[in-house]
Tab-separated table of C-alpha atoms in Angstrom:
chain	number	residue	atom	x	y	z
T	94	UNK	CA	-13.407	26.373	-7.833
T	95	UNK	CA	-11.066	29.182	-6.520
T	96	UNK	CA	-10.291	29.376	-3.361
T	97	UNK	CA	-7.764	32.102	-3.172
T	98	UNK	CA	-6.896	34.890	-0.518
T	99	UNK	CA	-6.461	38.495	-1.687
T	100	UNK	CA	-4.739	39.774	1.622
T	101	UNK	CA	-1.112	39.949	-0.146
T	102	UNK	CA	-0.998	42.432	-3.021
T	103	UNK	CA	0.054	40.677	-6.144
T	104	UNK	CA	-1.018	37.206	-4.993
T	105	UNK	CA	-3.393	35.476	-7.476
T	106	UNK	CA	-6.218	33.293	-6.394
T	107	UNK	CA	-5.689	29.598	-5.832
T	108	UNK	CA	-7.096	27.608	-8.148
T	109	UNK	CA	-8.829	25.254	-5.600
T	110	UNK	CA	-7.823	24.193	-2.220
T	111	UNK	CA	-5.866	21.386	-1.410
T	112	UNK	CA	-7.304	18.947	0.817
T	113	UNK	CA	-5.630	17.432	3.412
T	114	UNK	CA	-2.493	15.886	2.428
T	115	UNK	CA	-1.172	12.446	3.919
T	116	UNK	CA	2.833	13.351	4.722
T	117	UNK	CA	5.149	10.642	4.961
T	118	UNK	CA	7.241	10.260	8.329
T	119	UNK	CA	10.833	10.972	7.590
T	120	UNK	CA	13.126	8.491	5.919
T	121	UNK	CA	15.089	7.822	9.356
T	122	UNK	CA	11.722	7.296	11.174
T	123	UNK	CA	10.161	5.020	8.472
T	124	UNK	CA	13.153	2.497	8.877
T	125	UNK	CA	12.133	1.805	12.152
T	126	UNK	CA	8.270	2.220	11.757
T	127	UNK	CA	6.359	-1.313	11.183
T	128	UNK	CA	3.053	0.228	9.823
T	129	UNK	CA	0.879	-1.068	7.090
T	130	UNK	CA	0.443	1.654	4.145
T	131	UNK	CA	-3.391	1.145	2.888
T	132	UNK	CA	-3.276	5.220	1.981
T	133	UNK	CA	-1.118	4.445	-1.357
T	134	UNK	CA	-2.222	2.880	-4.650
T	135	UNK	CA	0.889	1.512	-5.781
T	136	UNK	CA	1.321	-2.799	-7.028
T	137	UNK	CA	0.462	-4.884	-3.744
T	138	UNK	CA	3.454	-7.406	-4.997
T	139	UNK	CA	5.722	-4.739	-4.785
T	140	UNK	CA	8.774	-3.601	-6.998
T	141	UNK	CA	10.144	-5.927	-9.696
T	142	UNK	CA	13.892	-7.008	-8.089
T	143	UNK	CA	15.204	-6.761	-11.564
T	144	UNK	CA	14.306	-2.722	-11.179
T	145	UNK	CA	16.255	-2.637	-7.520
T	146	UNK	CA	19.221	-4.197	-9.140
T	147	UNK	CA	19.127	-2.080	-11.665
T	148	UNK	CA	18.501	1.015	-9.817
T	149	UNK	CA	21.659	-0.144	-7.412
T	150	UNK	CA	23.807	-0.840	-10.270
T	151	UNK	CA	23.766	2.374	-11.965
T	152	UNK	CA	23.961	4.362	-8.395
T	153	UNK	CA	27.246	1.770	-7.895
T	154	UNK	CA	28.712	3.270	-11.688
T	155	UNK	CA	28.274	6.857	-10.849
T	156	UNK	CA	25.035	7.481	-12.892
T	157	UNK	CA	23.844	10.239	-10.352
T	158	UNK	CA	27.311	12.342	-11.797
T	159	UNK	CA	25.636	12.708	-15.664
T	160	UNK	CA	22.676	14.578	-16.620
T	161	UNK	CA	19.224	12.063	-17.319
T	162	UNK	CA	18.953	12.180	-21.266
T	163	UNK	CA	15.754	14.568	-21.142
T	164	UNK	CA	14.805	12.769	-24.544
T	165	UNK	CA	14.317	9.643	-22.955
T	166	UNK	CA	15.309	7.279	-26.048
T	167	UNK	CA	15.324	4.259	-24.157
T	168	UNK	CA	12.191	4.603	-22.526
T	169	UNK	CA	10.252	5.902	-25.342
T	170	UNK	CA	11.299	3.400	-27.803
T	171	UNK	CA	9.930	0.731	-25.384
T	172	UNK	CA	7.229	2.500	-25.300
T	173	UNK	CA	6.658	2.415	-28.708
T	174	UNK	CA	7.409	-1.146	-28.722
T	175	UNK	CA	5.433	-2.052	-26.376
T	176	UNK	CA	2.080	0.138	-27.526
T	177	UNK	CA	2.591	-0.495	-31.386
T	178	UNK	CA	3.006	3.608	-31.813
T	179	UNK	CA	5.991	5.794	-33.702
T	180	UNK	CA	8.668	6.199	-31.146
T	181	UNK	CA	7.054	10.461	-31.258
T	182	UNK	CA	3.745	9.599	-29.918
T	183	UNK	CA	5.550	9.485	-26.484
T	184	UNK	CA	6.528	12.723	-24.280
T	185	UNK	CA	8.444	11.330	-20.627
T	186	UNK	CA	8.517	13.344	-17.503
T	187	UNK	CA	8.271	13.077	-14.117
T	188	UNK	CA	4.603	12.886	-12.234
T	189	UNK	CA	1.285	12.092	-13.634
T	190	UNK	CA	0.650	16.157	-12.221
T	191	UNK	CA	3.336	17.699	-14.728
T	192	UNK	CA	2.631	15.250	-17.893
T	193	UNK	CA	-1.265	17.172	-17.575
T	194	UNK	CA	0.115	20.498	-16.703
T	195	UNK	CA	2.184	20.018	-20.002
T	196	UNK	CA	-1.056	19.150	-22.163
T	197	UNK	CA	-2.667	22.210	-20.260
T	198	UNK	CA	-0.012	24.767	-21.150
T	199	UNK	CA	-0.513	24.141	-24.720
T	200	UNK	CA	-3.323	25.124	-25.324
T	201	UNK	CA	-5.470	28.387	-25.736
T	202	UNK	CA	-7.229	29.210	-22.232
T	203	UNK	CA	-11.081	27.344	-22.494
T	204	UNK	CA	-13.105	25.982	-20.041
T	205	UNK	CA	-12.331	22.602	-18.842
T	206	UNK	CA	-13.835	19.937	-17.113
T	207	UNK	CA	-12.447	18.289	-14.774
T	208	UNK	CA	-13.560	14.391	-13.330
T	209	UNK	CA	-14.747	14.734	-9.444
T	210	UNK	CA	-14.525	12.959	-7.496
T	211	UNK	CA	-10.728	13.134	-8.122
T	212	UNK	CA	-6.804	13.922	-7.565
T	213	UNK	CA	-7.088	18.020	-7.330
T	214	UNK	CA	-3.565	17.594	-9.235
T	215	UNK	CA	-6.054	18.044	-12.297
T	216	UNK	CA	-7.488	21.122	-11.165
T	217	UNK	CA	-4.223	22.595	-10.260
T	218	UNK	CA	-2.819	22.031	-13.762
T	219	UNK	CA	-5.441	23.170	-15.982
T	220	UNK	CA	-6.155	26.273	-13.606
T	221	UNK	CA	-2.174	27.172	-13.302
T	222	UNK	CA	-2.027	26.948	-16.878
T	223	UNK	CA	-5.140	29.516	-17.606
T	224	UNK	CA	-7.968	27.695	-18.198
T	225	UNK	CA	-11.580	27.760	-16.022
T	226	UNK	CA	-12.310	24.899	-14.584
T	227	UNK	CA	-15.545	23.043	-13.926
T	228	UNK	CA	-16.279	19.984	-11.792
T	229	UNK	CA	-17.958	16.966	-14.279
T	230	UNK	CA	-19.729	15.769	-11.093
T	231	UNK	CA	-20.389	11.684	-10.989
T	232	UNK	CA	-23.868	10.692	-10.025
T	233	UNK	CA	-24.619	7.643	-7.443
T	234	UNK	CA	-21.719	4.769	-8.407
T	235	UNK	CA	-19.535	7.023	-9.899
T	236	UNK	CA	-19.868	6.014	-13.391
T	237	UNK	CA	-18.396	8.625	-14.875
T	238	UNK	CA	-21.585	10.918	-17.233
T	239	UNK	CA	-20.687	11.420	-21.032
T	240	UNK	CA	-20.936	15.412	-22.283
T	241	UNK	CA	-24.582	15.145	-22.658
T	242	UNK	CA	-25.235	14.224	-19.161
T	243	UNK	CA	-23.109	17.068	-17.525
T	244	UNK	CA	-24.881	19.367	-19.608
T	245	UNK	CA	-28.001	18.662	-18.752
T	246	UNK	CA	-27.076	19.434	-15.325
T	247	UNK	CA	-25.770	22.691	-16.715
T	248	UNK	CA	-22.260	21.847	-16.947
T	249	UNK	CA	-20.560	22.750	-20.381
T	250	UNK	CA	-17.051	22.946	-20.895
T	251	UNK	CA	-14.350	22.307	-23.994
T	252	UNK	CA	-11.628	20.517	-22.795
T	253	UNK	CA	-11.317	17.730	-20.271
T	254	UNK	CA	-9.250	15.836	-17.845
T	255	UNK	CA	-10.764	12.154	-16.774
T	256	UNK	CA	-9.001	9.255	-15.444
T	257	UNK	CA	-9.162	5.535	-16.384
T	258	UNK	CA	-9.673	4.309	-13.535
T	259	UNK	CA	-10.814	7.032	-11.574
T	260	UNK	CA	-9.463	7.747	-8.462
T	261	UNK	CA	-10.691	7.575	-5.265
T	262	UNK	CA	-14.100	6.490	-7.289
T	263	UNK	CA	-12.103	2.815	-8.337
T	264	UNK	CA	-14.181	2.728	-11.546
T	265	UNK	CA	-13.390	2.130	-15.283
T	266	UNK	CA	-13.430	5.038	-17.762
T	267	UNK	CA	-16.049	3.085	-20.410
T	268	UNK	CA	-15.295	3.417	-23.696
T	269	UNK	CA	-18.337	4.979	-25.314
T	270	UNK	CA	-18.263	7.502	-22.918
T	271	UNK	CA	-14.610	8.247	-23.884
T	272	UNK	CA	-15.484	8.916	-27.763
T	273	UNK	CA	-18.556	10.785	-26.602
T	274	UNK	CA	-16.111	13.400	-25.031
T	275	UNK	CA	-13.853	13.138	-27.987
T	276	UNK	CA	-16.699	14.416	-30.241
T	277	UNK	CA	-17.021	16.959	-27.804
T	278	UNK	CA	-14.074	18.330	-26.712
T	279	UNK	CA	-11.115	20.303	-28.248
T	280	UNK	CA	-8.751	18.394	-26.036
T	281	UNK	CA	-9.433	15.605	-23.515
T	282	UNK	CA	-6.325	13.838	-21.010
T	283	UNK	CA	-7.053	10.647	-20.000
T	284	UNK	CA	-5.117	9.408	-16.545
T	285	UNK	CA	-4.153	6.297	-16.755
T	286	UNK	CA	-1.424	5.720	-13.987
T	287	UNK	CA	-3.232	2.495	-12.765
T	288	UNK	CA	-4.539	0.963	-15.436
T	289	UNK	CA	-2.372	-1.960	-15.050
T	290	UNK	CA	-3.813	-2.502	-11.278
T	291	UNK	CA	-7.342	-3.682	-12.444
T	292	UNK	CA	-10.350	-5.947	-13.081
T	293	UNK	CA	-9.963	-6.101	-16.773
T	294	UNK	CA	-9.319	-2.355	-17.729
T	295	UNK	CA	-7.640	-1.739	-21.336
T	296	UNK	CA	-5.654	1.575	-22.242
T	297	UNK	CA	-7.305	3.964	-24.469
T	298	UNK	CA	-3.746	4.639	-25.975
T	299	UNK	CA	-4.529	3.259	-28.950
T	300	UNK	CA	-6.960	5.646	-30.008
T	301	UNK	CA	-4.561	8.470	-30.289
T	302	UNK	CA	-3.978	6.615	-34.121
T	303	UNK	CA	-7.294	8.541	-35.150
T	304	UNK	CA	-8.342	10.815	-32.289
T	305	UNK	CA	-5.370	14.031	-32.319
T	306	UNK	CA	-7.481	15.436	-29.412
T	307	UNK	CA	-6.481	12.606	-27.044
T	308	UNK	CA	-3.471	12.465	-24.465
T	309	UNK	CA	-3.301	9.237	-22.172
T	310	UNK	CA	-0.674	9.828	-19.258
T	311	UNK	CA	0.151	6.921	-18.084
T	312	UNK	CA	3.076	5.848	-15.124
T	313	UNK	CA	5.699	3.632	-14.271
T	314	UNK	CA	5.206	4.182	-10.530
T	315	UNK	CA	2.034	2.904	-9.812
T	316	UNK	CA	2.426	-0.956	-11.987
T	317	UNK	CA	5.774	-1.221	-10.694
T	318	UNK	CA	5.277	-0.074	-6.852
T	319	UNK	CA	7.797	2.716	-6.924
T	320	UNK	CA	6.347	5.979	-6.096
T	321	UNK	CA	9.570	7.858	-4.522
T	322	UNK	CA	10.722	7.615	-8.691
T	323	UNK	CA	8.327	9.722	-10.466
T	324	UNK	CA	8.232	8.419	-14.006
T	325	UNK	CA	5.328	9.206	-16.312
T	326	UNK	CA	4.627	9.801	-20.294
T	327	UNK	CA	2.210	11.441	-22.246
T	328	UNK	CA	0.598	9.105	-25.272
T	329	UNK	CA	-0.628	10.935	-28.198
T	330	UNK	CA	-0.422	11.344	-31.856
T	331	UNK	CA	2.929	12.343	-33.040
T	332	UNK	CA	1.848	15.909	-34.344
T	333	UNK	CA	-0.072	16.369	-30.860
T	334	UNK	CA	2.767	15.552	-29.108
T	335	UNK	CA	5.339	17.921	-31.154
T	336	UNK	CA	2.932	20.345	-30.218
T	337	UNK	CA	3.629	19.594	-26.295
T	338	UNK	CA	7.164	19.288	-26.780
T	339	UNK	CA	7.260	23.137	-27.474
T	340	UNK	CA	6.230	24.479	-24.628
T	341	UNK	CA	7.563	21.355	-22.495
T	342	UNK	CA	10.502	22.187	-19.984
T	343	UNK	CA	12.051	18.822	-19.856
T	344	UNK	CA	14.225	19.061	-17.381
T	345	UNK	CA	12.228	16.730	-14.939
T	346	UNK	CA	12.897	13.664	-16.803
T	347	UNK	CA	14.443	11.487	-14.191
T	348	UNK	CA	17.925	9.554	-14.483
T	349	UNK	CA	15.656	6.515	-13.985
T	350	UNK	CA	13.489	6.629	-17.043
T	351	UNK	CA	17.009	5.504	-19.049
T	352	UNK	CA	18.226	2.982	-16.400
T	353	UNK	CA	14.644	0.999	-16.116
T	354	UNK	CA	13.464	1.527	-19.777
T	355	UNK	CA	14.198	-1.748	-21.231
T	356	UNK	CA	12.503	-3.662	-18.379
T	357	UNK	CA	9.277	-1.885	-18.581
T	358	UNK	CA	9.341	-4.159	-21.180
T	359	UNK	CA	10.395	-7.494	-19.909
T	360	UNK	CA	8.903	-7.417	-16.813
T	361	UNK	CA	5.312	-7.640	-17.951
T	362	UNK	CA	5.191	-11.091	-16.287
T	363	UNK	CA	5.305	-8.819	-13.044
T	364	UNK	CA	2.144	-7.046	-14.609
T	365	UNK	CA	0.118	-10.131	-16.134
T	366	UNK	CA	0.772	-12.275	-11.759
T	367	UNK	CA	-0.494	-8.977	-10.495
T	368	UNK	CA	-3.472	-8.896	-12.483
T	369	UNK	CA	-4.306	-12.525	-11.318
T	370	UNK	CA	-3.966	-11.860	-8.195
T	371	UNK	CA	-6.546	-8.537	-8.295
T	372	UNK	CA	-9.554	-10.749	-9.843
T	373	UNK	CA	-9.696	-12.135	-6.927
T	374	UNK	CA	-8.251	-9.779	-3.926
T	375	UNK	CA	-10.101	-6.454	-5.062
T	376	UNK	CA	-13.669	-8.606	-5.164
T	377	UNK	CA	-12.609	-10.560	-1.422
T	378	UNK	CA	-11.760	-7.292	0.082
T	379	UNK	CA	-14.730	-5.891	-1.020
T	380	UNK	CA	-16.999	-7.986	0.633
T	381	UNK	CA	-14.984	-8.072	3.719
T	382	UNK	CA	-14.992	-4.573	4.171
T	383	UNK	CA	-19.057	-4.515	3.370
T	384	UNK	CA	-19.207	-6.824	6.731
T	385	UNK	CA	-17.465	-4.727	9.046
T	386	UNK	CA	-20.172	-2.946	10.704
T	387	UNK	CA	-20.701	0.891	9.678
T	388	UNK	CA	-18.901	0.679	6.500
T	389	UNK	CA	-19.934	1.071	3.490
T	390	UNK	CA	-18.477	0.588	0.171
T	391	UNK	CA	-18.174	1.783	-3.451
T	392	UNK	CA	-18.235	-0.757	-6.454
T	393	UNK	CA	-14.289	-1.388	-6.765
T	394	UNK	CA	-12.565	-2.025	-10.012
T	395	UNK	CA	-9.236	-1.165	-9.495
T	396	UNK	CA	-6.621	-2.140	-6.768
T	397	UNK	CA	-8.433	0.478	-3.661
T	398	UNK	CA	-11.698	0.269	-2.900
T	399	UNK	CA	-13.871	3.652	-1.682
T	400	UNK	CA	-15.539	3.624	1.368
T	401	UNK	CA	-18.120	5.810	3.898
T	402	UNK	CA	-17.994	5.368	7.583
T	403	UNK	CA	-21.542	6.133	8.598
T	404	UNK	CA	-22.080	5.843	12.695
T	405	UNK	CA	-25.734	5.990	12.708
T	406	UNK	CA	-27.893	6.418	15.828
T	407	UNK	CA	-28.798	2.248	16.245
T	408	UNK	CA	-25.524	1.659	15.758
T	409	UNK	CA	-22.863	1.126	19.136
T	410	UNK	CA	-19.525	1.084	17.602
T	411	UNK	CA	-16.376	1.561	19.292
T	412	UNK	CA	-15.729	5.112	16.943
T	413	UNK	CA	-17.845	7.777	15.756
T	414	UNK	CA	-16.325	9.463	12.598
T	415	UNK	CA	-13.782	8.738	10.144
T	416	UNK	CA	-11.394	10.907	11.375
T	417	UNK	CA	-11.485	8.622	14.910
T	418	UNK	CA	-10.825	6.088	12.872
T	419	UNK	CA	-8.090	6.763	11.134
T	420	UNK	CA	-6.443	7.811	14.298
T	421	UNK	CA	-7.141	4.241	15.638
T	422	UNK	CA	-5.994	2.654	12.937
T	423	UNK	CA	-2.930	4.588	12.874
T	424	UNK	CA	-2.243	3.836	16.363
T	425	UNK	CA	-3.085	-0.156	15.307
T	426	UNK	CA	0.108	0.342	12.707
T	427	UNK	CA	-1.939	0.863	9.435
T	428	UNK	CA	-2.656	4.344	7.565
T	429	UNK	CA	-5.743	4.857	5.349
T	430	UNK	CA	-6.602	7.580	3.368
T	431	UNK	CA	-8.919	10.560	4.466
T	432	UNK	CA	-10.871	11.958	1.388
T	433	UNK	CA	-11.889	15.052	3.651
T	434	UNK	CA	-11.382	18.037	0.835
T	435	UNK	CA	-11.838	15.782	-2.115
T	436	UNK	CA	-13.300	17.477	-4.672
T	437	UNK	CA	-16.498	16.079	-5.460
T	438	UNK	CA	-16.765	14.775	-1.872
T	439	UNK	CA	-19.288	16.887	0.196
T	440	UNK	CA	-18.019	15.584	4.017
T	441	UNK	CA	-15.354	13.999	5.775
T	442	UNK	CA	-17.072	10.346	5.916
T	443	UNK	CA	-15.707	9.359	2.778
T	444	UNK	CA	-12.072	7.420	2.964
T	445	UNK	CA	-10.085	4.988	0.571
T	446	UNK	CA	-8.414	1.634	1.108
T	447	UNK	CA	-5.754	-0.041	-0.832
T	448	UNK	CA	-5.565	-3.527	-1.833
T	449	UNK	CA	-2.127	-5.016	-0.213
T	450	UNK	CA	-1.142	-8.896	0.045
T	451	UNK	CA	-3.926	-11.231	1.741
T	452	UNK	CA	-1.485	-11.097	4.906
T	453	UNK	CA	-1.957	-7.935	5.031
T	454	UNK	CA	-5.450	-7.226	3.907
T	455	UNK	CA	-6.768	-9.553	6.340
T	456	UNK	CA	-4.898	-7.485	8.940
T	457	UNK	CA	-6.807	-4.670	8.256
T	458	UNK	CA	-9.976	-6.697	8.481
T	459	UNK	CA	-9.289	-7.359	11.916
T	460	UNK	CA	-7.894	-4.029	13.323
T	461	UNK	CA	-11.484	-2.618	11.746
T	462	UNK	CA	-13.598	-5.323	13.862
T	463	UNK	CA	-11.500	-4.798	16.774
T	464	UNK	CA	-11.701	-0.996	16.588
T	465	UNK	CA	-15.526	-0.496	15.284
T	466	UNK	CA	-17.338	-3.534	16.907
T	467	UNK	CA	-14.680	-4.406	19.250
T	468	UNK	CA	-14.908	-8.268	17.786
């Protein structure tokens, strides 16, 4: 997977490349913008109002002029609460990217395997942190293959980083399949930052009672819509995360984590009206999107739904690639995301679509027909 450039003297090879990153318009531009964000991942009913309050109370009593307590007490003993686990199975810091990164570092280099289609985040961190990496390629669906499977298509490896669900791929991380790579592996991460956000899913946290191997990194930021505050935690058994905690630099633990600790708790009400409202929204935009002409989607079972653009030669429509279409569609006020330079994803056909409020999905509905069969 490297990708590097050896023009500069001294310069190491890149692990992978990065694919085209979505940038966000400037703050002062965004407050007078009116478009529709379908490019993030984050809870379609938004952020809890007990978090803003929160948030604006502690900015209002100087909070920002102390250091964060980089042992996150409060937030770890909800989390222990909350999961049934010893206040030390839980490590906090800030992105879902530096809670793997932190699993990576501690271990001897190996050869890891990494879930592709996926967030090159994964890559980055195991590669940065020594290892070799090799893609554990998903065949037609995306159903993620056990051990046995990859290596029969001659890819071997002993470590791995998977995701539950997958992302852009939308699909569950099944259980079996889990304790197959378990068995397998010296270390496995599981990323679990949406977990919350779908049809039925259950953590795998509780497995890291028996299974030392295991790591689940989960987040606050996508369940409770508030990805500008990077909070995330690494679930594991208490001697597996002691062993973390030594070569963990914990100065990214944000301010946050103490302020909104105790209402990760009390807000799962937020959680349980979010999930009721995904059994049905993630299936209806589904089959909406399936109708638009060209389109074609991925089974979805999370709160985004992959999809192909395919302009084939008996079809008229109004664009003729993916990247047209985004373009239209940002000019219509809405913003998908491009998978061009996923890994795992072979052209640029491929994008993703998140699942927003039915106001808003059913916008996107339209601007499609409008733009692709001009209906």
């Amino acid at each position: 997977m490297s990708n590097g450039c050896d023009a500069t003297p001294g310069v190491r090879a890149a692990v992978t490349a990065l694919p085209e990153q979505l940038l966000s318009p400037p703050y002062e531009l965004r407050t007078e913008m009116n478009w529709i964000d379908f490019s993030g991942t984050a809870n379609p009913l938004g952020t809890p109002p007990s978090f803003i309050r929160a948030m604006q109370a502690a900015l209002a009593a100087g909070e920002l002029n102390y250091s964060p307590d980089r042992e996150a007490h409060t937030l770890r003993s909800v989390l222990a609460r909350q999961h049934g686990l010893p206040v030390e199975s839980f490590l906090v810091g800030s992105t879902v990217g530096d809670m793997v990164r932190a699993v990576a570092q501690t271990y001897q280099p190996c050869t890891v395997g990494v879930a592709v289609p996926g967030p090159v985040e994964y890559a980055l961190a195991a590669g940065n942190a020594g290892h070799r990496v090799v893609e554990i390629t998903s065949p037609a669906g995306f159903v993620m293959p056990d051990p046995a499977a990859a290596a029969r298509h001659g890819v071997s490896f002993d470590a791995a980083v998977l995701a539950n669900p997958g992302y852009p791929t939308s699909r569950l991380l099944p259980l079996p399949t889990l304790l197959a790579y378990l068995d397998a592996c010296i270390w496995v991460v599981v990323d679990e930052r949406s977990i919350e956000l779908t049809l039925g899913g259950e953590s795998m946290v509780g497995l890291v009672k028996e299974h030392r191997n295991l790591v689940v990194v989960r987040s606050l930021c996508e369940p409770y819509a508030m990805p500008g505050i990077p909070i995330s935690y690494c679930g594991a058994h208490p001697d597996t995360i002691a062993q973390i905690a030594r070569f963990y630099d914990s100065s990214g633990v944000p301010m946050f984590a103490e302020v909104l600790g105790e209402l990760a708790l009390a807000e799962r009400e937020h959680l349980e009206r979010t999930r009721e409202f995904l059994d049905s929204e993630i299936p209806w935009m589904q089959c909406m999107l399936s109708l638009v002409p060209g389109i074609d989607i991925f089974p979805a079972e999370a709160n985004y739904v992959m999809c192909a653009f395919d302009h084939g030669p008996d079809l008229d429509l109004g664009v003729a690639s993916t990247e047209e279409l985004a373009a239209r569609l940002q000019l219509a006020g809405f913003l998908i995301r491009k998978l061009q330079g996923t890994p795992g994803l072979t052209n640029g056909k491929y994008f993703c679509v998140a699942v927003r409020t039915r106001e808003d999905n059913e916008k996107l509905i339209a601007a499609l027909r409008e733009i692709i069969a001009g209906c």
